[in-house]
XYZ file of C-alpha atoms in Angstrom:
737
model
C -8.517 -59.770 36.141
C -5.639 -58.290 38.128
C -3.414 -60.627 40.112
C -3.506 -60.249 43.888
C -0.459 -58.747 45.588
C 0.488 -61.997 47.307
C 3.693 -64.024 47.275
C 3.822 -66.278 44.223
C 1.405 -64.221 42.145
C 3.911 -61.649 40.904
C 7.085 -61.695 38.833
C 10.506 -60.255 39.419
C 11.029 -57.043 37.508
C 14.837 -57.252 37.910
C 15.209 -60.439 35.785
C 17.991 -59.921 33.225
C 19.239 -56.747 34.918
C 22.938 -56.612 35.814
C 23.295 -53.050 37.172
C 21.581 -52.139 40.391
C 23.327 -48.879 41.324
C 21.391 -45.839 42.496
C 21.436 -42.927 40.061
C 22.226 -39.526 41.530
C 19.982 -36.568 40.905
C 22.659 -34.779 38.921
C 23.125 -37.807 36.599
C 19.552 -37.688 35.332
C 18.942 -35.900 32.051
C 15.620 -34.138 31.705
C 13.631 -35.283 28.703
C 15.108 -38.815 28.470
C 14.374 -40.962 31.523
C 14.272 -38.694 34.572
C 12.830 -35.318 35.512
C 14.591 -32.330 37.019
C 14.678 -31.935 40.759
C 11.339 -30.886 42.410
C 9.305 -31.364 39.214
C 6.352 -33.725 39.138
C 5.314 -35.592 36.028
C 1.838 -35.019 34.681
C -0.473 -38.064 34.675
C -1.091 -39.782 31.353
C -4.541 -41.059 32.232
C -6.874 -39.820 29.556
C -9.304 -41.729 27.436
C -8.739 -39.365 24.506
C -6.011 -40.396 22.004
C -3.376 -37.930 20.825
C -4.817 -37.782 17.310
C -8.114 -36.200 18.512
C -8.300 -32.379 18.795
C -5.213 -30.243 19.054
C -1.757 -31.490 19.809
C -1.745 -30.247 23.466
C -1.913 -32.881 26.223
C -5.175 -33.628 28.025
C -4.083 -32.060 31.320
C -3.714 -28.768 29.464
C -6.770 -29.061 27.210
C -9.153 -29.953 30.091
C -7.536 -27.900 32.844
C -10.079 -26.546 35.382
C -12.990 -28.318 33.626
C -15.288 -30.354 35.860
C -18.351 -32.421 34.996
C -20.967 -32.185 37.762
C -23.708 -34.820 38.185
C -26.611 -34.769 40.678
C -27.263 -38.137 42.291
C -28.920 -39.632 45.335
C -28.571 -42.799 47.396
C -31.297 -44.771 49.158
C -30.021 -45.850 52.560
C -32.059 -48.365 54.536
C -32.830 -47.508 58.152
C -33.289 -50.606 60.309
C -33.392 -49.237 63.863
C -36.145 -46.582 63.550
C -39.878 -46.961 63.454
C -40.554 -43.525 61.954
C -38.689 -44.246 58.683
C -37.591 -47.257 56.622
C -35.194 -45.537 54.270
C -33.557 -42.187 53.800
C -32.699 -40.267 50.649
C -29.223 -38.683 50.674
C -28.233 -36.254 47.939
C -24.733 -36.219 46.479
C -22.611 -34.412 43.910
C -20.414 -36.466 41.596
C -17.511 -34.483 40.117
C -15.597 -35.928 37.168
C -12.255 -34.369 36.081
C -11.595 -35.038 32.337
C -7.919 -34.049 32.602
C -6.984 -37.239 34.476
C -10.310 -39.248 34.737
C -10.485 -38.750 38.511
C -13.755 -38.727 40.440
C -14.818 -37.001 43.648
C -18.101 -37.531 45.502
C -19.320 -35.217 48.259
C -22.615 -34.722 50.066
C -23.863 -31.150 50.625
C -24.177 -30.538 54.379
C -27.665 -30.269 55.867
C -28.137 -28.276 59.076
C -28.755 -30.431 62.160
C -28.809 -33.662 60.126
C -26.712 -35.624 62.613
C -24.916 -37.455 59.770
C -21.276 -37.260 58.646
C -21.407 -35.192 55.474
C -18.986 -33.482 53.162
C -16.493 -35.401 51.007
C -17.642 -39.041 50.760
C -15.053 -40.236 48.228
C -11.888 -38.256 47.783
C -10.619 -37.431 44.312
C -8.909 -40.372 42.580
C -9.491 -42.874 39.766
C -12.262 -45.274 40.716
C -12.195 -48.810 39.241
C -15.238 -50.376 37.625
C -17.216 -52.937 39.604
C -16.230 -56.635 39.188
C -15.575 -58.390 36.934
C -14.137 -55.286 35.190
C -12.256 -54.033 38.218
C -9.005 -53.868 36.232
C -10.395 -50.895 34.342
C -11.378 -47.422 35.501
C -14.347 -45.147 34.989
C -14.131 -42.833 32.010
C -16.313 -40.026 30.750
C -18.236 -42.452 28.539
C -19.474 -44.294 31.619
C -21.614 -41.357 32.770
C -25.087 -40.344 31.658
C -28.401 -39.103 33.085
C -30.996 -41.461 34.614
C -28.535 -44.317 35.160
C -27.186 -46.104 38.197
C -23.488 -46.069 38.854
C -21.650 -48.127 41.470
C -18.683 -46.801 43.451
C -17.147 -49.414 45.736
C -20.381 -51.351 46.122
C -22.577 -48.284 46.733
C -25.165 -47.440 44.075
C -25.589 -43.797 43.082
C -28.617 -42.866 40.967
C -27.833 -39.963 38.638
C -30.929 -37.926 37.895
C -29.540 -34.699 36.401
C -26.406 -32.648 35.621
C -25.516 -29.030 34.944
C -25.576 -27.270 31.556
C -21.787 -27.437 31.047
C -21.796 -31.207 31.573
C -24.649 -31.683 29.104
C -22.863 -29.647 26.450
C -19.594 -31.497 27.054
C -21.202 -34.945 26.708
C -23.003 -33.940 23.525
C -19.775 -32.732 21.954
C -18.035 -36.080 22.519
C -20.969 -38.008 21.042
C -22.789 -39.225 24.150
C -26.556 -39.437 23.749
C -28.127 -38.002 26.905
C -31.118 -39.568 28.617
C -33.942 -37.351 29.790
C -33.550 -36.199 33.448
C -35.571 -38.108 36.031
C -37.450 -36.981 39.131
C -35.558 -36.878 42.396
C -37.574 -38.358 45.287
C -37.960 -36.352 48.519
C -36.618 -37.631 51.771
C -39.652 -38.558 53.926
C -37.889 -37.796 57.187
C -36.806 -34.301 56.089
C -40.300 -33.629 54.801
C -41.854 -34.537 58.161
C -39.293 -32.500 60.025
C -39.863 -29.437 57.830
C -43.603 -29.608 58.395
C -43.108 -29.679 62.147
C -40.808 -26.687 62.033
C -43.199 -24.706 59.885
C -45.997 -25.384 62.333
C -43.861 -24.143 65.222
C -43.122 -20.781 63.572
C -45.959 -18.222 63.995
C -45.980 -17.020 60.389
C -49.704 -17.275 59.633
C -50.612 -14.521 58.886
C -47.069 -13.342 58.067
C -45.883 -10.159 59.785
C -42.639 -8.725 58.520
C -40.057 -7.013 60.746
C -37.472 -6.088 58.145
C -34.892 -3.630 59.542
C -32.119 -4.465 57.074
C -32.899 -1.512 54.813
C -32.693 0.944 57.702
C -29.425 -0.617 58.864
C -27.798 -0.474 55.422
C -28.898 3.138 54.887
C -27.955 4.599 58.284
C -25.171 2.343 59.495
C -22.441 4.417 61.113
C -24.596 7.595 61.232
C -25.108 8.960 64.729
C -26.914 12.091 65.947
C -25.109 13.786 68.831
C -26.696 16.158 71.348
C -25.067 17.978 74.254
C -27.355 17.788 77.265
C -27.711 19.085 80.803
C -29.316 17.249 83.704
C -30.221 19.583 86.541
C -29.792 17.415 89.610
C -29.497 20.318 92.004
C -30.980 18.532 94.978
C -29.635 18.695 98.524
C -26.342 17.000 97.608
C -26.620 17.131 93.806
C -25.458 19.444 91.078
C -25.829 20.001 87.340
C -24.379 17.222 85.171
C -23.213 17.583 81.567
C -24.160 14.675 79.270
C -23.640 13.606 75.647
C -26.569 11.823 73.963
C -25.891 9.678 70.884
C -28.857 8.576 68.759
C -28.042 5.685 66.397
C -30.112 5.962 63.223
C -29.452 2.341 62.216
C -31.639 0.845 64.988
C -33.217 3.854 66.819
C -31.225 3.252 69.993
C -29.871 5.865 72.419
C -26.638 5.938 74.410
C -25.727 8.607 76.994
C -22.288 9.388 78.398
C -21.360 11.827 81.150
C -18.700 14.528 80.941
C -16.925 14.592 84.275
C -14.996 17.770 85.062
C -11.533 17.579 86.509
C -11.391 16.691 90.202
C -15.159 16.206 90.323
C -14.899 13.450 92.927
C -17.210 11.144 90.988
C -16.299 7.635 89.917
C -15.875 7.554 86.106
C -18.192 5.061 84.398
C -18.355 3.951 80.783
C -22.000 4.883 80.208
C -24.553 6.998 81.965
C -27.171 5.023 79.996
C -26.313 1.836 78.126
C -27.267 1.695 74.455
C -30.869 0.678 73.913
C -34.309 2.006 73.060
C -35.444 4.742 75.423
C -39.165 4.688 76.416
C -40.929 8.034 76.511
C -42.867 7.323 79.693
C -40.322 5.737 81.958
C -39.797 4.016 84.185
C -42.676 1.810 82.911
C -42.531 -0.717 85.738
C -41.751 -4.410 85.913
C -43.424 -6.729 83.375
C -43.886 -10.441 83.514
C -41.983 -12.611 81.023
C -43.810 -12.641 77.698
C -45.790 -9.422 78.207
C -43.535 -7.307 75.985
C -43.247 -9.115 72.628
C -43.170 -8.238 68.948
C -45.938 -10.701 68.033
C -49.095 -11.860 69.771
C -49.241 -15.658 69.455
C -52.360 -17.863 69.886
C -52.245 -21.553 70.703
C -54.125 -23.854 68.277
C -56.394 -26.362 70.105
C -57.662 -29.373 68.126
C -59.507 -31.225 70.875
C -59.026 -34.748 72.109
C -57.897 -36.666 69.062
C -55.602 -39.619 68.562
C -53.143 -37.515 66.599
C -53.299 -33.962 67.999
C -51.953 -31.197 65.808
C -49.639 -28.845 67.599
C -49.201 -25.351 66.159
C -49.373 -21.642 66.736
C -51.165 -18.751 65.087
C -50.615 -14.995 65.078
C -53.372 -12.800 66.478
C -54.055 -10.244 63.785
C -56.171 -8.156 66.181
C -53.309 -8.056 68.735
C -55.608 -8.271 71.725
C -53.864 -7.638 75.015
C -50.591 -6.507 73.422
C -48.672 -4.025 75.541
C -47.811 -0.929 73.506
C -44.658 1.023 74.325
C -43.598 4.327 72.783
C -39.902 4.947 72.295
C -38.033 8.117 71.381
C -37.453 8.603 67.663
C -35.307 11.115 65.810
C -38.375 13.312 65.269
C -38.792 13.697 69.050
C -35.316 15.158 69.583
C -34.471 18.814 68.985
C -32.431 21.565 70.608
C -34.306 22.997 73.594
C -36.434 19.887 74.180
C -36.557 18.182 77.564
C -36.687 14.371 77.390
C -37.420 11.781 80.047
C -34.465 9.477 80.718
C -35.935 6.942 83.113
C -37.414 9.621 85.365
C -34.649 12.208 84.867
C -35.402 15.434 83.018
C -32.578 15.999 80.530
C -32.397 19.230 78.507
C -30.974 19.089 74.956
C -28.779 22.206 74.734
C -26.809 21.844 71.499
C -25.849 19.406 68.710
C -23.003 18.846 66.268
C -22.820 19.846 62.601
C -23.898 16.445 61.229
C -27.046 16.516 63.360
C -27.892 20.014 62.139
C -27.443 18.946 58.514
C -29.591 15.834 59.058
C -32.548 17.741 60.568
C -32.268 20.494 57.971
C -32.355 17.960 55.126
C -35.058 15.626 56.458
C -37.343 17.892 58.498
C -36.441 21.376 57.192
C -35.463 22.718 60.623
C -33.182 25.769 60.510
C -33.371 27.062 64.075
C -30.592 25.526 66.186
C -30.193 28.181 68.882
C -27.878 26.634 71.414
C -28.363 26.805 75.171
C -25.484 27.078 77.587
C -24.570 23.622 78.878
C -22.519 24.942 81.749
C -24.169 24.903 85.114
C -24.751 28.293 86.721
C -22.015 29.175 89.128
C -23.034 28.834 92.771
C -23.459 32.029 94.742
C -20.226 33.254 96.208
C -20.219 33.184 99.952
C -18.188 35.999 101.417
C -16.186 34.901 104.391
C -16.345 37.003 107.536
C -12.768 37.229 108.698
C -11.978 38.177 112.260
C -10.836 41.678 113.001
C -7.158 42.301 112.528
C -5.567 43.011 115.888
C -2.231 44.276 114.617
C -0.215 41.242 115.667
C 1.700 39.319 112.967
C 0.615 39.942 109.376
C -2.857 40.087 107.924
C -2.334 36.895 105.895
C -1.259 34.935 108.984
C -4.187 36.248 111.009
C -6.688 35.221 108.298
C -5.154 31.749 107.763
C -6.958 30.047 110.720
C -10.285 31.246 109.346
C -9.768 29.364 106.082
C -9.555 25.896 107.656
C -9.295 24.022 110.914
C -5.931 22.548 109.985
C -3.338 25.235 109.164
C -2.113 23.636 105.946
C -0.172 26.003 103.679
C -2.091 26.358 100.447
C -0.342 27.880 97.431
C -1.927 30.943 95.882
C -2.264 29.935 92.242
C -3.137 33.430 91.010
C -0.131 34.971 92.691
C 2.093 32.217 91.327
C 1.046 32.761 87.702
C 1.316 36.502 88.196
C 4.873 36.045 89.435
C 5.740 33.769 86.478
C 4.368 36.258 83.932
C 5.946 39.389 85.436
C 9.206 37.967 86.711
C 12.357 39.545 85.298
C 14.113 37.774 82.442
C 16.788 39.006 80.042
C 16.449 42.744 79.488
C 12.840 42.704 80.749
C 13.144 43.674 84.405
C 9.396 44.249 84.971
C 10.354 46.871 87.557
C 9.004 50.420 87.271
C 11.496 53.050 88.525
C 10.547 56.645 89.271
C 12.575 59.678 90.419
C 10.778 61.206 93.363
C 11.089 64.104 95.751
C 10.052 64.101 99.368
C 7.312 66.609 100.269
C 7.955 67.859 103.765
C 7.886 71.012 105.867
C 11.476 70.526 107.001
C 13.832 72.741 105.066
C 16.690 70.250 105.396
C 14.704 67.514 103.605
C 13.389 69.560 100.664
C 16.283 68.770 98.327
C 16.410 65.033 99.012
C 15.841 62.826 95.925
C 14.739 59.216 95.923
C 14.329 56.329 93.494
C 11.042 54.415 93.937
C 11.016 50.909 92.441
C 7.754 49.004 91.936
C 8.136 45.227 91.314
C 5.276 43.984 89.117
C 5.714 40.310 90.002
C 4.624 40.692 93.650
C 3.410 44.346 93.902
C 6.160 45.339 96.288
C 7.725 48.803 96.594
C 11.235 49.790 97.670
C 12.680 53.290 98.099
C 16.373 54.074 97.652
C 18.147 57.361 98.309
C 21.246 58.048 96.152
C 24.361 58.663 98.170
C 25.612 62.238 97.874
C 28.817 63.331 99.512
C 28.751 66.098 102.098
C 24.934 66.167 102.036
C 24.529 65.289 105.696
C 22.487 62.168 104.909
C 23.662 58.587 104.872
C 21.683 57.591 101.802
C 21.125 54.023 100.687
C 18.018 51.969 101.425
C 15.233 54.213 102.676
C 12.368 51.631 102.620
C 12.864 47.910 102.184
C 10.881 46.003 99.593
C 7.366 45.349 100.862
C 3.702 45.726 99.985
C 2.429 49.129 101.084
C -1.173 49.745 102.069
C -3.216 52.588 100.773
C -3.591 55.435 103.233
C -6.620 56.115 105.398
C -7.544 52.494 106.171
C -8.567 51.103 109.513
C -5.857 49.187 111.293
C -8.207 46.884 113.226
C -10.884 45.697 110.831
C -12.461 42.561 109.354
C -11.211 41.818 105.863
C -8.014 42.265 103.924
C -6.391 45.619 103.310
C -5.993 47.321 99.951
C -2.490 47.886 98.619
C -1.009 50.369 96.162
C -1.336 49.196 92.547
C 1.030 50.072 89.654
C -1.714 52.054 87.880
C -1.555 54.649 90.671
C 2.047 55.577 89.836
C 2.703 58.119 87.094
C 4.782 61.276 86.642
C 3.310 64.129 88.645
C 1.403 61.877 91.067
C 1.723 62.139 94.838
C 2.190 58.830 96.656
C 1.866 58.216 100.388
C 4.309 55.494 101.438
C 3.875 54.686 105.121
C 3.287 58.343 105.985
C 5.962 59.801 103.691
C 4.537 61.724 100.758
C 6.543 61.650 97.542
C 5.945 63.425 94.245
C 7.042 61.494 91.168
C 9.240 63.713 88.998
C 10.276 61.408 86.160
C 10.836 57.771 85.174
C 13.481 55.796 83.339
C 13.254 54.796 79.702
C 12.059 51.249 80.417
C 9.203 52.480 82.628
C 7.998 55.034 80.080
C 8.143 52.499 77.276
C 6.358 49.832 79.347
C 3.535 52.220 80.264
C 3.109 53.320 76.642
C 2.916 49.711 75.441
C 0.270 48.964 78.090
C -1.703 52.165 77.658
C -4.969 50.355 78.442
C -3.774 49.956 82.041
C -1.986 53.334 82.201
C -4.340 55.922 80.628
C -1.926 58.826 81.229
C 0.496 57.151 78.774
C -2.160 56.878 76.064
C -1.237 59.318 73.281
C -4.760 59.484 71.844
C -6.312 60.450 75.169
C -3.658 63.103 75.713
C -4.178 64.599 72.242
C -7.941 64.572 72.756
C -7.573 67.150 75.544
C -5.767 69.392 73.057
C -8.357 68.784 70.328
C -11.046 70.076 72.682
C -9.359 73.487 72.392
C -9.707 73.574 68.589
C -11.257 77.013 68.736
C -7.834 78.386 69.704
C -6.050 76.672 66.784
C -5.237 79.931 64.964
C -3.859 81.482 68.120
C -1.833 78.378 68.874
C -0.338 78.451 65.381
C 0.761 82.054 65.845
C 2.277 81.297 69.245
C 4.411 78.446 67.853
C 5.391 80.588 64.842
C 6.526 83.401 67.122
C 8.485 81.009 69.341
C 10.389 79.663 66.304
C 12.137 82.945 65.444
C 15.086 81.054 63.852
C 12.729 79.116 61.515
C 14.106 75.737 62.603
C 10.596 74.178 62.661
C 11.302 73.080 66.235
C 10.885 74.542 69.714
C 12.674 73.663 72.911
C 11.082 71.546 75.614
C 10.384 74.326 78.113
C 8.659 76.497 75.501
C 6.569 73.598 74.244
C 5.515 72.660 77.779
C 4.580 76.226 78.691
C 2.446 76.609 75.532
C 0.523 73.359 76.130
C -0.037 74.077 79.802
C -1.460 77.497 78.979
C -3.731 76.011 76.277
C -5.239 73.316 78.520
C -5.292 75.479 81.647
C -3.477 72.835 83.671
C -5.689 69.910 82.600
C -2.719 68.142 80.990
C -0.729 66.066 83.467
C 3.045 65.751 83.418
C 2.825 62.109 82.321
C 0.661 63.038 79.332
C 3.002 65.886 78.413
C 6.016 63.582 78.436
C 4.105 61.059 76.287
C 3.448 63.766 73.678
C 7.049 64.993 73.784
C 8.388 61.444 73.337
C 6.229 61.050 70.224
C 6.963 64.392 68.545
C 10.486 64.930 69.879
C 13.434 65.323 67.505
C 15.914 62.475 68.085
C 19.422 63.543 68.933
C 22.282 61.998 67.006
C 24.813 60.622 69.453
C 28.254 62.037 68.833
C 30.672 60.497 71.273
C 34.263 61.758 71.434
C 36.916 59.239 70.388
C 38.872 59.893 73.581
C 35.847 58.916 75.652
C 35.534 55.657 73.697
C 39.249 54.925 74.133
C 38.986 55.711 77.864
C 36.071 53.272 78.179
C 38.106 50.611 76.380
C 41.122 51.269 78.643
C 38.898 50.748 81.679
C 37.840 47.328 80.380
C 41.442 46.349 79.569
C 42.661 47.384 83.014
C 39.909 45.371 84.646
C 40.870 42.179 82.769
C 44.649 42.943 82.524
C 44.654 42.540 78.745
C 48.067 43.408 77.208
C 48.379 41.325 73.984
C 48.463 44.343 71.669
C 51.898 43.545 70.165
C 50.627 40.104 69.213
C 47.572 41.657 67.531
C 49.815 43.987 65.516
C 51.999 41.021 64.464
C 48.901 39.154 63.252
C 47.840 42.204 61.257
C 51.317 42.451 59.687
C 51.024 38.803 58.667
C 47.598 39.455 57.131
C 48.906 42.574 55.324
C 50.558 40.821 52.384
C 50.848 44.034 50.341
C 52.391 45.928 53.310
C 50.005 48.887 53.065
C 49.634 49.034 56.859
C 45.851 49.015 56.457
C 43.324 46.183 56.606
C 39.606 46.031 55.907
C 37.312 46.701 58.808
C 35.825 43.190 58.765
C 39.319 41.634 59.075
C 40.166 43.805 62.088
C 36.841 42.890 63.712
C 37.392 39.179 63.035
C 40.889 39.395 64.541
C 39.544 41.116 67.678
C 36.845 38.482 68.109
C 39.257 35.574 67.642
C 41.673 37.102 70.194
C 38.867 37.498 72.804
C 39.230 41.251 73.070
C 37.267 42.177 76.278
C 35.042 44.766 74.607
C 31.304 44.746 74.015
C 29.972 44.644 70.470
C 28.633 48.198 70.605
C 31.882 49.653 71.925
C 33.953 47.739 69.375
C 31.723 48.928 66.518
C 31.987 52.516 67.705
C 35.789 52.348 67.857
C 36.027 50.797 64.394
C 33.790 53.531 62.967
C 36.046 56.228 64.428
C 39.249 54.754 62.945
C 38.041 53.686 59.465
C 38.607 55.815 56.376
C 36.404 56.456 53.358
C 37.363 53.088 51.844
C 36.521 51.265 55.095
C 40.189 50.565 55.712
C 41.762 50.848 59.183
C 45.403 51.586 60.030
C 45.975 48.721 62.436
C 49.116 50.209 64.014
C 47.416 53.420 65.056
C 44.268 51.514 66.112
C 45.941 49.047 68.470
C 48.484 51.655 69.667
C 45.579 53.834 70.760
C 44.021 50.886 72.604
C 47.296 50.040 74.390
C 46.635 51.407 77.859
C 50.272 50.916 78.897
C 51.773 53.281 76.331
C 48.812 55.550 75.524
C 47.697 56.768 78.935
C 44.519 58.836 79.184
C 42.870 60.442 82.226
C 40.330 58.230 83.985
C 36.749 58.504 82.806
C 34.489 60.151 85.387
C 30.887 59.106 84.965
C 28.437 61.870 85.545
C 25.350 60.722 87.490
C 22.030 61.660 85.872
C 20.889 62.951 89.243
C 23.663 65.576 89.173
C 22.747 66.953 85.751
C 20.963 70.241 86.169
C 18.789 71.084 83.199
C 16.921 74.264 82.415
C 13.656 72.759 83.424
C 12.237 75.415 85.695
C 8.827 73.808 86.273
C 10.390 70.915 88.223
C 13.096 72.792 89.977
C 14.887 69.519 90.738
C 17.463 67.461 88.827
C 15.705 65.292 86.287
C 16.496 64.437 82.642
C 14.040 65.651 80.036
C 12.695 63.307 77.327
C 13.714 65.459 74.352
C 15.303 68.877 74.021
C 13.493 69.903 70.833
C 9.996 69.091 69.503
C 8.783 69.176 65.915
C 5.737 71.417 66.299
C 4.811 71.251 62.563
C 3.947 67.566 62.778
C 2.194 68.202 66.095
C -0.073 70.936 64.676
C -0.892 68.878 61.604
C -1.933 65.791 63.613
C -3.913 67.657 66.281
C -5.479 70.642 64.476
C -4.787 69.877 60.825
C -2.778 73.103 60.458
C 0.248 73.665 58.282
C 2.761 76.428 58.992
C 4.456 78.076 56.006
């Protein structure tokens, strides 16, 4: 028997000890008396001696091995009339590695008792008078009573691993006994079974459908026509969830619709086919029809419920299924007729696989546009502008509203970089006055705001001031009423082409020619400018295919020098005679620009030097001696020549005020066959102080008189010579030997 831990019952462990100092952690030597820092010693509690089995310790041999015993305890109940005792089931876990024991009670739902771990894991001593010893594995068996701290546990069974373990160590197992049933739990279970209407059993198993179709949704795009007095058409999205046959509807609100955005148009749930069904009393809509069981007037009435297998009085409701939905079907959404217009790709694949439906012709979900109401504007009286006179008719409050179309048109056609987006034409004034017959004008059409300006070039001793003839403004088309209801029509850019007559505020102009940018712009946008469409122009010539042989002879006779080209005037006269005047001047110039022979520019070196001198004089550039000194430094072999790239690099680094094109042209004129440049002669020629040249007089294109008799007025021609061989081959398929 162990001695109590009381004064006088123990003995002093320090008797005979003469050193009581504290040993430091670093003084301990692992393996002798102490352990290293942060290392715990393994327990030595094991009933098995070292000679049995292998030489490994017990905490290694029996690691993670647990012996599990099933036991119960009979607890007396003193304060209840319904029961005298209660059976409580426990699990006894024995750990062979250190002979520790743990007891826990499996939790029972709504038991009202503290359950779980009853005895935590530790070594449990034997009951008195052997309380100085502890339980070992040999103390356990089946169909025995075991006492833990005065509480008796009756072991009635164990698991298969425990049985095998006990047999291997030589323990003879008793046969398992019967475990009694708790009378209170039995009574409670019977009451609960009577309260559940499961006789006859009716299954509502939806787990299979959920596991198969979870996350799979059918999507339809719908349209609800709510075009009542203050309604309109509403676009909806219907989602059908295959996992539980529920439907959710959301609304697509357009921008600035004025409606309050909501999360759902219809919250997720089952949608009845014939809705709204009305208001039902509680209990009318149920899954099961339940009958009350009446047993009469007895001392111990039996309370219970029973399912009605005939389902008398059950309210049947039909809900929409996936088979009821298809493109083009109208469904009832709580009294609202919703049309299914289209579906997504997953929905199409689902119906094609399950129901074999292949026809998914979509219906337009967009609501039809309302009829346009034309506003009756008041008659224009001539005061102010037309826009200002119409403004009060658009609203009671004169708030300036930006014209979005005009703004985007301005942004697209505004000038940027080398794209001016301005069409310029050379024009001549048509008048009966002899003094005004020779006057030339430049008509500019701005594409960004459809405005027109007219400028007259200044000519000395002409008798006219020149300059701005008509300021930039929008010009109305002729022959329109001044006082009328509605807006006026203005001249559009498609009405301007070479050879056309334009009436600008009473002045009639004939368009003689256009600049390069205008011609190129009209050819690139030939869908808007049909007279610049090469195919349409050649089609007029192809209609005269019967005269192809005669045309070939005419061109052959005109080319008496056999140069395979004809001049512009001859080419124009031949085509005008062929088409009998059907070919316009714009179409003729389009053909000439396509089949014309390009002229190789051959600029005189003196002209280039004069242009450079003009730039140097403008910027007062005089550092030519410094440039020559730099070239002498670069010329290590003293050949007085340098490569062209070195001269160009030196000019760029010295900020020579010349454009890239002019500098390239000058370098080409001064380089030799080996692409070497004599830098002394090059920079001496550019020195405008020492090498003086006459000033460059720019000749205006309006002053150049060409041999173009059909116009009779100064105007540049697109090309002097035309390759008629290529023209005949493309138009008539002819080849001239």
